[in-house]
Tab-separated table of C-alpha atoms in Angstrom:
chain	number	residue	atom	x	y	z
A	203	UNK	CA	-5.796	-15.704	43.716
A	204	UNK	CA	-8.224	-14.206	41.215
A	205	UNK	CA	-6.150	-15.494	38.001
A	206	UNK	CA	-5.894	-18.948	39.908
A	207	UNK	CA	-9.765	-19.469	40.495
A	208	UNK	CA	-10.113	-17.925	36.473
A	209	UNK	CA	-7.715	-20.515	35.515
A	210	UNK	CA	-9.260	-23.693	37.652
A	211	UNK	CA	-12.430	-22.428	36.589
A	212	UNK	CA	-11.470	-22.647	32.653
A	213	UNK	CA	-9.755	-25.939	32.635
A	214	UNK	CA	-12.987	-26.987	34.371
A	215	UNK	CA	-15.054	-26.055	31.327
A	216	UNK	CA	-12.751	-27.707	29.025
A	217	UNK	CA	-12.685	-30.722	30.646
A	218	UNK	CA	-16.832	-31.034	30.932
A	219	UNK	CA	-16.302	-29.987	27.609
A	220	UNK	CA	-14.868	-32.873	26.589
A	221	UNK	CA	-16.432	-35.110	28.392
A	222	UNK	CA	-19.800	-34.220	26.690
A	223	UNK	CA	-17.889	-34.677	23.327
A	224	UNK	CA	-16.637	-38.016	24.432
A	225	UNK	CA	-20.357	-39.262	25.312
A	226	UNK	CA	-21.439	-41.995	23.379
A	227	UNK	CA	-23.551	-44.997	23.733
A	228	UNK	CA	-20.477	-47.018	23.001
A	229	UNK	CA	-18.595	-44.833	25.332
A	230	UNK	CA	-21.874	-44.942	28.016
A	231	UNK	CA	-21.664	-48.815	27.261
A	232	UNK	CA	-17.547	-49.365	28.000
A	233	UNK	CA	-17.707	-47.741	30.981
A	234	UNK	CA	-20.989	-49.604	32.133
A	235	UNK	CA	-18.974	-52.693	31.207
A	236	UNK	CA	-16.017	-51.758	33.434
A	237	UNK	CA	-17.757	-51.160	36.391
A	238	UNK	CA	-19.312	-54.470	36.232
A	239	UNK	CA	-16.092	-55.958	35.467
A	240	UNK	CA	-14.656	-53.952	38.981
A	241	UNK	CA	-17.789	-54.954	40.820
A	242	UNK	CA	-17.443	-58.582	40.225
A	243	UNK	CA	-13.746	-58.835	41.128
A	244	UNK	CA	-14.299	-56.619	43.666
A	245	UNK	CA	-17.214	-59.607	44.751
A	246	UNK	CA	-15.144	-62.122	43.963
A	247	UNK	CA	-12.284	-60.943	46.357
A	248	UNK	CA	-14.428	-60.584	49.505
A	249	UNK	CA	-15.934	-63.980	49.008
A	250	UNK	CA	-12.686	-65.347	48.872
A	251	UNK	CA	-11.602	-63.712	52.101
A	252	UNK	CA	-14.714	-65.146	53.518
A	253	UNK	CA	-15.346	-68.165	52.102
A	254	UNK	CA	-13.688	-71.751	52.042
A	255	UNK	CA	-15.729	-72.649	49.206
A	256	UNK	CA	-14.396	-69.727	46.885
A	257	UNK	CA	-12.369	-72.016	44.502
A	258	UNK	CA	-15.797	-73.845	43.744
A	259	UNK	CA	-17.722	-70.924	43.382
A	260	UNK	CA	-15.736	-69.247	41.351
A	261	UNK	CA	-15.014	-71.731	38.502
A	262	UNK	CA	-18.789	-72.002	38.803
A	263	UNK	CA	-18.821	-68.339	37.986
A	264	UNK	CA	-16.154	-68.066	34.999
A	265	UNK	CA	-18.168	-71.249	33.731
A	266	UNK	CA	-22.083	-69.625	33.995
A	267	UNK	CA	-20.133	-65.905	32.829
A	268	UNK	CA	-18.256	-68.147	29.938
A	269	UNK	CA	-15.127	-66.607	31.422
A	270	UNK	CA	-11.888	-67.184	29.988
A	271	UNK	CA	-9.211	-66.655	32.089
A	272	UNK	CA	-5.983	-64.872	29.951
């Protein structure tokens, strides 16, 4: 159990290692940029479920956001 824990505990390091090495502002910025990109499908997806009006909204939306659709 000892080695296990020593082990976990290592692999820990070297991952928060790398993670620090990985930091960037471009990194900082990509990921900033993804979660708004999950957030607003994540938005878009519960107003659809709600909303008759999605279709209008959302062409509305890719229009405003200069969205192009691939």
């Amino acid at each position: 159990m000892k080695e296990a824990e020593q082990a976990l505990c290592g692999s820990y390091k070297e991952v928060a290692t790398a993670k620090n090495l990985q930091r960037s502002p471009t990194m900082e910025s990509k990921k900033k940029l993804l979660i708004d990109k999950i957030r607003q499908l994540e938005h878009q997806r519960n107003f659809q479920i709600t909303d008759s009006t999605y279709m209008d909204f959302s062409l509305r939306w890719k229009w405003l956001n200069n969205y192009i659709e691939e």
